[in-house]
mmCIF file of N, CA and C in Angstrom:
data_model
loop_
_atom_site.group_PDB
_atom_site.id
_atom_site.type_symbol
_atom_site.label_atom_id
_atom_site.label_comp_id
_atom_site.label_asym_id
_atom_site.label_seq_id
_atom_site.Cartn_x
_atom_site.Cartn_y
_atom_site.Cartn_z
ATOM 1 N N UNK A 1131 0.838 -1.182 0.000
ATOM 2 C CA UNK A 1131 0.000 0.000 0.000
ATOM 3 C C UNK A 1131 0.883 1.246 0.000
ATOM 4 N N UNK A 1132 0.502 2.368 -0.499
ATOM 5 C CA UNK A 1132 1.580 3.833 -0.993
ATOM 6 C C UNK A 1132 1.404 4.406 0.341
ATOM 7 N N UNK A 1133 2.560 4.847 0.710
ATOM 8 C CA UNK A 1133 2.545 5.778 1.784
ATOM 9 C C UNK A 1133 1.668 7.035 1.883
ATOM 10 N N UNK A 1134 1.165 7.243 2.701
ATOM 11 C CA UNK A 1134 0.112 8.723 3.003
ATOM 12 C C UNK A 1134 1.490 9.404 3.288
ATOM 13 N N UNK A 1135 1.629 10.645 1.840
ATOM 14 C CA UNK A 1135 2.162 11.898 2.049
ATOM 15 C C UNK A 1135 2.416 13.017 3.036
ATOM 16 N N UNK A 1136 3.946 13.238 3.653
ATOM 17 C CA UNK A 1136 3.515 14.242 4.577
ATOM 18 C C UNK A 1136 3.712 15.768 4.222
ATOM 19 N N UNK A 1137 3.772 16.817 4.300
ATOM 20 C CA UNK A 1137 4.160 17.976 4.037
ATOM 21 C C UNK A 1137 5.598 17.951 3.063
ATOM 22 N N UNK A 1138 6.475 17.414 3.978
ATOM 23 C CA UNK A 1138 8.506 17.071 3.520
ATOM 24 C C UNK A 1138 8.121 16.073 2.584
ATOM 25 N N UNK A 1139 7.395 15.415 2.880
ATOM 26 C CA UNK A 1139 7.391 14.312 0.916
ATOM 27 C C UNK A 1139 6.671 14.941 -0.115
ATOM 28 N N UNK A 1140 5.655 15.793 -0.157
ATOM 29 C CA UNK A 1140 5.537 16.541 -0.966
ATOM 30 C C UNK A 1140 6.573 17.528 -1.655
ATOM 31 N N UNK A 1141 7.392 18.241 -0.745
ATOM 32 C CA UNK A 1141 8.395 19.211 -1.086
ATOM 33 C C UNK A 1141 9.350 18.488 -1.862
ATOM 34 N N UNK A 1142 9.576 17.309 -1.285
ATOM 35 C CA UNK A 1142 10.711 16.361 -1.837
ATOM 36 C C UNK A 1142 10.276 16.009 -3.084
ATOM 37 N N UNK A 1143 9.506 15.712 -3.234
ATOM 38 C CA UNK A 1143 8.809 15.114 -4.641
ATOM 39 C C UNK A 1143 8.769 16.293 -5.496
ATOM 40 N N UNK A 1144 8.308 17.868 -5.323
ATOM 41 C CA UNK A 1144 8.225 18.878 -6.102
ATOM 42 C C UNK A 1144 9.433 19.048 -6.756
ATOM 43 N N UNK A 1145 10.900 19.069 -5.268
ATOM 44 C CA UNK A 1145 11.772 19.039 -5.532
ATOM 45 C C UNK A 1145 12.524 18.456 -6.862
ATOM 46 N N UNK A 1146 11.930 17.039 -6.823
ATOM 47 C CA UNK A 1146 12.581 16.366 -7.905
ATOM 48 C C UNK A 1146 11.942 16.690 -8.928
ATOM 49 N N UNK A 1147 10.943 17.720 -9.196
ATOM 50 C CA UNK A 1147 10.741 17.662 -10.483
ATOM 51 C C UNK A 1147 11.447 19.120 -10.378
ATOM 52 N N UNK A 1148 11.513 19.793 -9.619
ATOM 53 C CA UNK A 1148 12.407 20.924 -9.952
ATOM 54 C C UNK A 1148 13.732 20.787 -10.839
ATOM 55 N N UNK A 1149 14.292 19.615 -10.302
ATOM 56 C CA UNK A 1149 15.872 18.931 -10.937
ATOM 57 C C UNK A 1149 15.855 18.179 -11.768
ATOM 58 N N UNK A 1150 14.814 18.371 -12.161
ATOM 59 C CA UNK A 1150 14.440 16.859 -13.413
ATOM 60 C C UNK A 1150 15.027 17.503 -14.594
ATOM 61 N N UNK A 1151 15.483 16.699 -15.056
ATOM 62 C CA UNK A 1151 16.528 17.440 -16.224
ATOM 63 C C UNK A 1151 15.852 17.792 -17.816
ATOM 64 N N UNK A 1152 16.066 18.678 -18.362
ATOM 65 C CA UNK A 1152 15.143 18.804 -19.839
ATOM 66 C C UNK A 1152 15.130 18.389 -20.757
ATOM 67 N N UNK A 1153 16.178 17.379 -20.265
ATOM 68 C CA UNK A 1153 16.567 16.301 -21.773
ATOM 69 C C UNK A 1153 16.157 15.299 -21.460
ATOM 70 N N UNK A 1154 15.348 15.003 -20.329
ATOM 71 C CA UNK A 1154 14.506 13.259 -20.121
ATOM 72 C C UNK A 1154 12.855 13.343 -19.919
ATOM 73 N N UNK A 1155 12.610 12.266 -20.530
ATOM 74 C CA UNK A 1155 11.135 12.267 -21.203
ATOM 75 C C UNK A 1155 10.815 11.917 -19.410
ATOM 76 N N UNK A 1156 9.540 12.648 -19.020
ATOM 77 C CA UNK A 1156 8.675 12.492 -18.140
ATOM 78 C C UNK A 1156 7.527 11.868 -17.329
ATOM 79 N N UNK A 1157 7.275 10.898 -16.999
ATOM 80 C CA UNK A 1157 6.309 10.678 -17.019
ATOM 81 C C UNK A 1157 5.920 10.168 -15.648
ATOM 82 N N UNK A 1158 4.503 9.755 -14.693
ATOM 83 C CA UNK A 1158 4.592 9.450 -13.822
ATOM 84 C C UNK A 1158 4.917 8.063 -13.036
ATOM 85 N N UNK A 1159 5.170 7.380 -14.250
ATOM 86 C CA UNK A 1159 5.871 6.103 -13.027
ATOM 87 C C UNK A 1159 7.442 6.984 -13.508
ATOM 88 N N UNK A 1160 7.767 7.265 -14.196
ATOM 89 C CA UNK A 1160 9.667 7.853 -14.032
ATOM 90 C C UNK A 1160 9.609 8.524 -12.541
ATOM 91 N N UNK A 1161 8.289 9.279 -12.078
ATOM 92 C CA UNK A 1161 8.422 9.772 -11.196
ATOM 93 C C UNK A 1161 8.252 9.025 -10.039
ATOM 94 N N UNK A 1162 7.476 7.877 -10.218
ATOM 95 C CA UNK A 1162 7.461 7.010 -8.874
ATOM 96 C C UNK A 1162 8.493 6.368 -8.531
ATOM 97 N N UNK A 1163 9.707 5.919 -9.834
ATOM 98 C CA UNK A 1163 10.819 5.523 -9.628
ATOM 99 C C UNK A 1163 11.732 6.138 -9.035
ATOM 100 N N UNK A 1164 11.868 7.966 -9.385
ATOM 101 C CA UNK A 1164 12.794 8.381 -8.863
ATOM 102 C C UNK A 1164 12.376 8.749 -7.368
ATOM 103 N N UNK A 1165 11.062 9.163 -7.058
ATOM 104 C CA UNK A 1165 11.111 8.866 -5.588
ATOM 105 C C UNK A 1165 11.441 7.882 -4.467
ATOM 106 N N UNK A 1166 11.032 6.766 -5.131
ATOM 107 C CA UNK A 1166 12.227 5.666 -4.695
ATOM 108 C C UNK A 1166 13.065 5.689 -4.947
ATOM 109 N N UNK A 1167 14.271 5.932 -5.622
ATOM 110 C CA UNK A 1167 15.375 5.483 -5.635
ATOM 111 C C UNK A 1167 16.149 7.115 -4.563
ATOM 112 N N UNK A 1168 15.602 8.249 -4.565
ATOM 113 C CA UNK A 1168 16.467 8.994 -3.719
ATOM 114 C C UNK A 1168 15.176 9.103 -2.370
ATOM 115 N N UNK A 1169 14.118 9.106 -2.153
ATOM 116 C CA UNK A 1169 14.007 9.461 -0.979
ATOM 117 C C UNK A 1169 13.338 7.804 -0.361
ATOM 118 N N UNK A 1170 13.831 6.491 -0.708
ATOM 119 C CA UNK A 1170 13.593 5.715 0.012
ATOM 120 C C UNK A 1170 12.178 4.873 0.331
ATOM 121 N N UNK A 1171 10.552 5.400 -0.441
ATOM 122 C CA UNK A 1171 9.954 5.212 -0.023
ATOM 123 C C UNK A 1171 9.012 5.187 -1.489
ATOM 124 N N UNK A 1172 8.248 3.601 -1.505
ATOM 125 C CA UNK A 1172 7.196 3.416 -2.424
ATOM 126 C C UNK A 1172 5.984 4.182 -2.385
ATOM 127 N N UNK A 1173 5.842 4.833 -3.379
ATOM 128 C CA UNK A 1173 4.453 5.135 -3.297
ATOM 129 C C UNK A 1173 3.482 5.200 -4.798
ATOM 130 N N UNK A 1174 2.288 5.759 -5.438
ATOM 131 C CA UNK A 1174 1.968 5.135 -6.154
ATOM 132 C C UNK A 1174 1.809 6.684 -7.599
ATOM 133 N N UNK A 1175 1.492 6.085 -8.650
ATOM 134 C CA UNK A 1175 0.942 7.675 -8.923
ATOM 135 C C UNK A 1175 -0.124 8.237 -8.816
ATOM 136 N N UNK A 1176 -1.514 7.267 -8.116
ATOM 137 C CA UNK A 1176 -2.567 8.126 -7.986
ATOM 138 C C UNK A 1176 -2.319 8.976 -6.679
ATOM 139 N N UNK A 1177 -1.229 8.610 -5.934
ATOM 140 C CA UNK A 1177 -1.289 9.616 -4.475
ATOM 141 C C UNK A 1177 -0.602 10.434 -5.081
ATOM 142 N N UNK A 1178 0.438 10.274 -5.991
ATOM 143 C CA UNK A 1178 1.334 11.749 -6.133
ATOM 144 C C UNK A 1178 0.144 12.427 -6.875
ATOM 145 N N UNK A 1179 -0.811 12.314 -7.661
ATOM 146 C CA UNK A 1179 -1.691 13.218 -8.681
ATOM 147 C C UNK A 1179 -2.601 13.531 -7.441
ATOM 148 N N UNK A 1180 -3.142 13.412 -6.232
ATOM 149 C CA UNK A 1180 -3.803 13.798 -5.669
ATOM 150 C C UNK A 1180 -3.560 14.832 -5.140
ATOM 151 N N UNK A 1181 -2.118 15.198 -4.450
ATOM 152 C CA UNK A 1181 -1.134 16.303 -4.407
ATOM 153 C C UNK A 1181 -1.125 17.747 -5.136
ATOM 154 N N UNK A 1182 -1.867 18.545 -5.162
ATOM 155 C CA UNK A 1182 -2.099 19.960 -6.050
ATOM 156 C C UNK A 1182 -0.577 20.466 -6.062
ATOM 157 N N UNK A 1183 0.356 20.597 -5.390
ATOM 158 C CA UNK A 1183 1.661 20.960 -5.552
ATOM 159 C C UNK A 1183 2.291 20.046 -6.535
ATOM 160 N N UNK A 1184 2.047 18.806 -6.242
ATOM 161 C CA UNK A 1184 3.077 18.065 -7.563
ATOM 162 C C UNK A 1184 2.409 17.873 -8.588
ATOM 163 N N UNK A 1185 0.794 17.728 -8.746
ATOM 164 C CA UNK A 1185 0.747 18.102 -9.703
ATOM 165 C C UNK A 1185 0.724 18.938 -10.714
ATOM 166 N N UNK A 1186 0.832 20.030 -9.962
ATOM 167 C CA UNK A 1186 0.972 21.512 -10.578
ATOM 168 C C UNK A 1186 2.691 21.591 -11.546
ATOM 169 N N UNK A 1187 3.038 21.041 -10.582
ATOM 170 C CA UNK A 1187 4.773 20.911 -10.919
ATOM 171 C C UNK A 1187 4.942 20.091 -11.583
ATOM 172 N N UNK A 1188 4.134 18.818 -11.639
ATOM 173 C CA UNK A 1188 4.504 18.055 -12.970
ATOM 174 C C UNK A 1188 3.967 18.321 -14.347
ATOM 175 N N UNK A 1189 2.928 19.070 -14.463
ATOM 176 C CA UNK A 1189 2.303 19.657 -15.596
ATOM 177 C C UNK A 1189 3.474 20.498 -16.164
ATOM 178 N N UNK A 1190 3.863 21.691 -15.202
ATOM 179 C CA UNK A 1190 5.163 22.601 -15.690
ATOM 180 C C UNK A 1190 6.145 21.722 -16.257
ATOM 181 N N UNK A 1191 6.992 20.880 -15.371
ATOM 182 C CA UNK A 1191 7.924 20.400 -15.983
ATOM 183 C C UNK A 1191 7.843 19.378 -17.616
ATOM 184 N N UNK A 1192 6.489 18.658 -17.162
ATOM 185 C CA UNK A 1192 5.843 17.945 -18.511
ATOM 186 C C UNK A 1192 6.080 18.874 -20.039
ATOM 187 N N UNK A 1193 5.376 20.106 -19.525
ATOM 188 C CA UNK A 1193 5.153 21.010 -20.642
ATOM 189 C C UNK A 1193 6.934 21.486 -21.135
ATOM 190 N N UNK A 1194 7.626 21.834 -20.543
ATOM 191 C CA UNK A 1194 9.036 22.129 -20.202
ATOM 192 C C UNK A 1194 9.855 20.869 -20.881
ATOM 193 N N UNK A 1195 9.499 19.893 -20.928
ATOM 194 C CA UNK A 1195 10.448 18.644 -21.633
ATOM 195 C C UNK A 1195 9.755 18.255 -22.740
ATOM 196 N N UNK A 1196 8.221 18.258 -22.825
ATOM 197 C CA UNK A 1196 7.470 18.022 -24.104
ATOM 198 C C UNK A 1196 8.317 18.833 -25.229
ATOM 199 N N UNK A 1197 9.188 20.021 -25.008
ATOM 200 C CA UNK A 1197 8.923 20.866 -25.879
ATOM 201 C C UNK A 1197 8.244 22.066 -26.442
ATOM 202 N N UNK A 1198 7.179 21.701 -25.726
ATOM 203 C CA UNK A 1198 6.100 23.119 -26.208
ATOM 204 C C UNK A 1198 6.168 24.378 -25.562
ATOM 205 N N UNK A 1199 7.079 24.331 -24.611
ATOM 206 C CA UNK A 1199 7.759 25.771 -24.670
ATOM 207 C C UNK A 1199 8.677 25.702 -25.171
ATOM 208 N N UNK A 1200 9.027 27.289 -26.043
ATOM 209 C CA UNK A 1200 10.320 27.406 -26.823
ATOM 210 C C UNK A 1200 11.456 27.901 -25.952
ATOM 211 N N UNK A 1201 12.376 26.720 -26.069
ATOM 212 C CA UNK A 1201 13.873 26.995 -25.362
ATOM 213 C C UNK A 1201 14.924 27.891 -26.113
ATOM 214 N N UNK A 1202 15.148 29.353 -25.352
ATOM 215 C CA UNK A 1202 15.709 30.155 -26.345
ATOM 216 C C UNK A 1202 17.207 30.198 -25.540
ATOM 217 N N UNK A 1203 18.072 28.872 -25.236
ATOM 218 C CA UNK A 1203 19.203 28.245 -24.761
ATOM 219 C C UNK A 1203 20.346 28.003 -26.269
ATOM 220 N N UNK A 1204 21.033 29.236 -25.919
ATOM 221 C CA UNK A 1204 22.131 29.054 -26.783
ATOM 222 C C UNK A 1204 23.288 28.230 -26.250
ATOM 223 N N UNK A 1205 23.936 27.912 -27.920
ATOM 224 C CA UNK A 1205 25.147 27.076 -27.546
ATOM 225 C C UNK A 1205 26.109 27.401 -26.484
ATOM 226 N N UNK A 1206 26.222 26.889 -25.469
ATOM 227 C CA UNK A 1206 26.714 27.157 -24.652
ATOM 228 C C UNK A 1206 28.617 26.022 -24.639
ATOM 229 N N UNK A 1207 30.057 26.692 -23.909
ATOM 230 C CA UNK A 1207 30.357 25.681 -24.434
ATOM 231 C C UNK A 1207 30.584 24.705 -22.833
ATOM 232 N N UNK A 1208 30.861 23.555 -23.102
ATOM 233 C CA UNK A 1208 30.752 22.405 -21.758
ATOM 234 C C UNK A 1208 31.093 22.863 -20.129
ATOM 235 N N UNK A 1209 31.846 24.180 -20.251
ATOM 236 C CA UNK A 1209 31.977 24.926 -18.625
ATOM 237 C C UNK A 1209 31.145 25.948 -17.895
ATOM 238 N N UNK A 1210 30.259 26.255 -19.029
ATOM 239 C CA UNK A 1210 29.094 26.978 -18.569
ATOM 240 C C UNK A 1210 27.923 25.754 -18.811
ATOM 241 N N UNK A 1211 28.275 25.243 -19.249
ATOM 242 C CA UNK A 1211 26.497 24.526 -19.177
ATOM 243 C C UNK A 1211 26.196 23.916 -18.083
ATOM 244 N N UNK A 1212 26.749 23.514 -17.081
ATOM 245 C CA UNK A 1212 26.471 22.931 -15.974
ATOM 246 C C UNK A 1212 26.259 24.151 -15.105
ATOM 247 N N UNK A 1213 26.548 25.321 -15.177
ATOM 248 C CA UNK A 1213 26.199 27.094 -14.332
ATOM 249 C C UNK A 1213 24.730 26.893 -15.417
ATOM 250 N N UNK A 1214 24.605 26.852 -16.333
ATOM 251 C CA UNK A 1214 23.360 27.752 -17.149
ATOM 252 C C UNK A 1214 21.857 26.234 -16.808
ATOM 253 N N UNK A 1215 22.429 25.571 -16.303
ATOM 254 C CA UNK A 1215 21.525 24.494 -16.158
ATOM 255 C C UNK A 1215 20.984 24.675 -15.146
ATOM 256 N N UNK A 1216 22.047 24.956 -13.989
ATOM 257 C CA UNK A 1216 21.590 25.128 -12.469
ATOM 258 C C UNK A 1216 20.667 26.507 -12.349
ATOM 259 N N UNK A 1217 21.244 27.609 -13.403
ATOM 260 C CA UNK A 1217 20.475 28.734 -13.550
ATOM 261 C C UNK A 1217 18.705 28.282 -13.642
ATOM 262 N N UNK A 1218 18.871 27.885 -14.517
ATOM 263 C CA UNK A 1218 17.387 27.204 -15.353
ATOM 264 C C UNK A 1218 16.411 26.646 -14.347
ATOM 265 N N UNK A 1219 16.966 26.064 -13.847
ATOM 266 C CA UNK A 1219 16.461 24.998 -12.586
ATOM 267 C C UNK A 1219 16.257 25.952 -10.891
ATOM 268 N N UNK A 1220 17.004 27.025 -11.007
ATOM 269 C CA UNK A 1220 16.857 27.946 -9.921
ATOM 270 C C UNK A 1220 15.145 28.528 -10.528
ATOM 271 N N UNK A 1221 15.766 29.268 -11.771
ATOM 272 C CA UNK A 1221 14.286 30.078 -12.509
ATOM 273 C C UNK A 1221 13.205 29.807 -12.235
ATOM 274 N N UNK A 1222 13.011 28.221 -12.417
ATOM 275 C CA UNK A 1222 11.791 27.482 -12.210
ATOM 276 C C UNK A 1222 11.076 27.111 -11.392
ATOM 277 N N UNK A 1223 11.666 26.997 -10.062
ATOM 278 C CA UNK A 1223 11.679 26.779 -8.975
ATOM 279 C C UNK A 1223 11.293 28.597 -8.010
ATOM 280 N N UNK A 1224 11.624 29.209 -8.304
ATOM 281 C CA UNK A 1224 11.262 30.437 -8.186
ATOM 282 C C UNK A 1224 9.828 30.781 -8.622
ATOM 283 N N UNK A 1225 10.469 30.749 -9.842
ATOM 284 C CA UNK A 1225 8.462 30.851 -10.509
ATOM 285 C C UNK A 1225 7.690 29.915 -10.221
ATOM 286 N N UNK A 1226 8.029 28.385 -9.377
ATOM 287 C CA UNK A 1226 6.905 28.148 -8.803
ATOM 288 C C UNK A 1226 6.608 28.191 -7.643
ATOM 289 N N UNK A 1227 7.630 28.792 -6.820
ATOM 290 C CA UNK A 1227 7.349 29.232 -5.279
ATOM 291 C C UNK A 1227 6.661 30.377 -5.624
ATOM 292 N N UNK A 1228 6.638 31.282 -6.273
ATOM 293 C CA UNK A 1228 5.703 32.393 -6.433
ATOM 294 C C UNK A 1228 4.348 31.989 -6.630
ATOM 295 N N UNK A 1229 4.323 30.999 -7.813
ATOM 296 C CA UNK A 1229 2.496 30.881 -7.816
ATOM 297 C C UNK A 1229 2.244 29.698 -6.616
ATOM 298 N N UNK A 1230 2.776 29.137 -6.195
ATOM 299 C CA UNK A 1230 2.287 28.955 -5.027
ATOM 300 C C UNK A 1230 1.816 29.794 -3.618
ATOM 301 N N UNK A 1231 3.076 30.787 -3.668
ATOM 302 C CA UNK A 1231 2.669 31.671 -2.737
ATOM 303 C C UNK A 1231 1.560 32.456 -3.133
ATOM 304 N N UNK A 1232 1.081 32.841 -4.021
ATOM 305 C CA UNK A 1232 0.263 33.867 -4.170
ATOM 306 C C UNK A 1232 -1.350 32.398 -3.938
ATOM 307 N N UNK A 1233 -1.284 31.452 -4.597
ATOM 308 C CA UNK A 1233 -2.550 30.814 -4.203
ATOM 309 C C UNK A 1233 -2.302 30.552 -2.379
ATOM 310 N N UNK A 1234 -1.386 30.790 -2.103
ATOM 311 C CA UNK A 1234 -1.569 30.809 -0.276
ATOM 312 C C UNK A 1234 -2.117 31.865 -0.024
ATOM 313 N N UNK A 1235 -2.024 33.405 -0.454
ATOM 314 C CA UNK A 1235 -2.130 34.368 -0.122
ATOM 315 C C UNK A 1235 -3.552 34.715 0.062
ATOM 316 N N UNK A 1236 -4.037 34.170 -1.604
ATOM 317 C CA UNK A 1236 -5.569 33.710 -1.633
ATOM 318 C C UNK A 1236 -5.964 33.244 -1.130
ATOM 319 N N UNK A 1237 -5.854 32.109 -0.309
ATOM 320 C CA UNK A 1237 -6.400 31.241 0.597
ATOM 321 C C UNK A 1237 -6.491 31.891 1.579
ATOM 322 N N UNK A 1238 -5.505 33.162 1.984
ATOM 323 C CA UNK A 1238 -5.757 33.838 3.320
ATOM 324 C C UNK A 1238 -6.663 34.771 3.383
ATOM 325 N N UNK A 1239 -6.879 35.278 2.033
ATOM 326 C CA UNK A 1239 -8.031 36.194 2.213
ATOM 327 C C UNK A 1239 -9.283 35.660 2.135
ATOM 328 N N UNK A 1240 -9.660 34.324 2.142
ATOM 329 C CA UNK A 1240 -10.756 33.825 1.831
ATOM 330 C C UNK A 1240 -11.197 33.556 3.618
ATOM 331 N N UNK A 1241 -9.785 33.123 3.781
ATOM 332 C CA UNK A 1241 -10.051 32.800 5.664
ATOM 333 C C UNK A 1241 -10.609 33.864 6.048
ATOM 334 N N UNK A 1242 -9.717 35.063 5.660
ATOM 335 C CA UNK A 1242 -10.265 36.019 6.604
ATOM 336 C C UNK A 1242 -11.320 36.755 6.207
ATOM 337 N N UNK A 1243 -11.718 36.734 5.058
ATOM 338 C CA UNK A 1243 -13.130 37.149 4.960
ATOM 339 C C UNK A 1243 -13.768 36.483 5.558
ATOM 340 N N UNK A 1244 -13.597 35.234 5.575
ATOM 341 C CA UNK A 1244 -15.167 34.007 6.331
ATOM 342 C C UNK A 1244 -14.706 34.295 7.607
ATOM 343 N N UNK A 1245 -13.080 34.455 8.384
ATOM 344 C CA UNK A 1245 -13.247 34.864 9.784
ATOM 345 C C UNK A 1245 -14.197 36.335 9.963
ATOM 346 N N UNK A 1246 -13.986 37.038 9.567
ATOM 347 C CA UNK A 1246 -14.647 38.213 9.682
ATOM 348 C C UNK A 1246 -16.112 38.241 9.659
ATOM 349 N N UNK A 1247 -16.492 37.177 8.558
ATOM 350 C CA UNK A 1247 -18.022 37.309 8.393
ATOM 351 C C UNK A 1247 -18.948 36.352 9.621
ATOM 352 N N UNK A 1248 -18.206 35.660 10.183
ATOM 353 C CA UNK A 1248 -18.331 34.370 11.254
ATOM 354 C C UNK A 1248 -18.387 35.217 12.468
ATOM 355 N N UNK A 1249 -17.775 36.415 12.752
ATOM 356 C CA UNK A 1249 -17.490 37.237 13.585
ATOM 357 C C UNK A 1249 -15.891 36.699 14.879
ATOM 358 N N UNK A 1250 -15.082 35.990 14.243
ATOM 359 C CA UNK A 1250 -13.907 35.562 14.481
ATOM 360 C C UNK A 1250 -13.060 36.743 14.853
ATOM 361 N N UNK A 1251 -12.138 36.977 15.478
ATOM 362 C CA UNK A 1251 -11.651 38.437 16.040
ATOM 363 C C UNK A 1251 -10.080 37.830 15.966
ATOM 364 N N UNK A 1252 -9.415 39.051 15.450
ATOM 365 C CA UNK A 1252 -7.868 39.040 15.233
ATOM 366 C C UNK A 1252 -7.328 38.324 15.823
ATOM 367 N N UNK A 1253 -7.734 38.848 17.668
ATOM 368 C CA UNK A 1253 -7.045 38.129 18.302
ATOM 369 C C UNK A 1253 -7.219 36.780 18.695
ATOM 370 N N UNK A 1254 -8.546 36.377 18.520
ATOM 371 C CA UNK A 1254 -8.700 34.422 18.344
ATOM 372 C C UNK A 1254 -7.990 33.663 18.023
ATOM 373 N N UNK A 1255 -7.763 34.425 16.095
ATOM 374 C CA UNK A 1255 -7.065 33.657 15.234
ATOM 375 C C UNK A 1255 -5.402 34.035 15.757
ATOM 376 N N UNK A 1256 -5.213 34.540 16.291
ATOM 377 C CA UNK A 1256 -3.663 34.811 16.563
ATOM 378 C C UNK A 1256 -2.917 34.131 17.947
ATOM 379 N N UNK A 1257 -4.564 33.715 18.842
ATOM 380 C CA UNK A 1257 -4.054 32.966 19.825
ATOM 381 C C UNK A 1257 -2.837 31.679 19.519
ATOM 382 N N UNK A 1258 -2.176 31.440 20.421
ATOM 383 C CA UNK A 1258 -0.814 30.345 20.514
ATOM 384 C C UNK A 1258 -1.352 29.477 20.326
ATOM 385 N N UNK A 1259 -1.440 28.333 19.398
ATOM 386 C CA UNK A 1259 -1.519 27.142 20.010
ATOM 387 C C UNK A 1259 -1.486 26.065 21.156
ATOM 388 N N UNK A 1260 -2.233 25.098 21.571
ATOM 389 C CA UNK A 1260 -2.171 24.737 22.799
ATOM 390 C C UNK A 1260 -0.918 23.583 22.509
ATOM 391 N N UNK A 1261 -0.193 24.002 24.115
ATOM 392 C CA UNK A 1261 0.868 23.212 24.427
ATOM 393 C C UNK A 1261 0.216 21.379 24.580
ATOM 394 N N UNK A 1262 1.404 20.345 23.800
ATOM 395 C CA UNK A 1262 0.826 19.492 23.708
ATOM 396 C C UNK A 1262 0.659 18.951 25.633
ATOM 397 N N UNK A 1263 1.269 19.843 26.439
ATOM 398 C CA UNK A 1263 1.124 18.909 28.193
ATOM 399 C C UNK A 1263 -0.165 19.630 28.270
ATOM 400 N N UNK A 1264 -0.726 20.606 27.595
ATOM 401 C CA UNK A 1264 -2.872 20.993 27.955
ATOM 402 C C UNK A 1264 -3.628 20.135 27.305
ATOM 403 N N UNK A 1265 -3.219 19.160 26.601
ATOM 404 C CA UNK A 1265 -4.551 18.588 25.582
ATOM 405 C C UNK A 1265 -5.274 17.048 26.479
#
């Protein structure tokens, strides 16, 4: 049975498609393989597609190795291409911490409209969490 995902196996898994290289064809058992083989642990591809982060990230990278974005990557010669690769792979990873962050951001204003409309008060939502020796 596939492991239930935690927060760090999601990241890990995004991760690897962050580093997934643009010269290898994609697909989701490649991806169930390479999660086994670096982070140790079987799991299946309907749990990774259930995942809105990896699948978001595997669509990008999909689209990104399909081809159908145009790669405007000049000849580079063999001592920069390993700098212009890591570049590439920073880029991407950027631009998808951004649209992630901004659908968090959204998500916060949705809270806090429904806190507000619920009549929820700043300071509720800002209370500490309870220590696990009160529960």
């Amino acid at each position: 049975m596939a492991k239930h995902l935690t927060d760090k196996d999601i990241s890990n898994v995004v991760e690897i498609l962050d580093d997934w290289p643009t010269d290898s064809k994609l697909s989701w058992d490649r991806l169930v393989e390479a999660v086994e083989h670096e982070h140790k642990f079987k799991t299946t591809r309907q749990t990774l597609q259930k995942q809105a982060r990896i699948k978001t990230a595997f669509q990008e990278v999909k689209t990104l190795v399909s081809g159908k974005v145009p790669s405007n990557k000049p000849k580079l010669p063999p001592s920069l291409k390993v700098a212009a690769e890591r570049l590439e792979k920073q880029q991407r990873e950027i631009e998808r911490l951004k649209r992630e962050n901004q659908q968090l951001l959204e998500q916060f204003q949705v809270w806090l409209y429904n806190a507000h409309r619920f009549g929820v008060t700043p300071e509720q939502l800002s209370e500490a969490l309870p220590s696990k020796d009160n529960q």
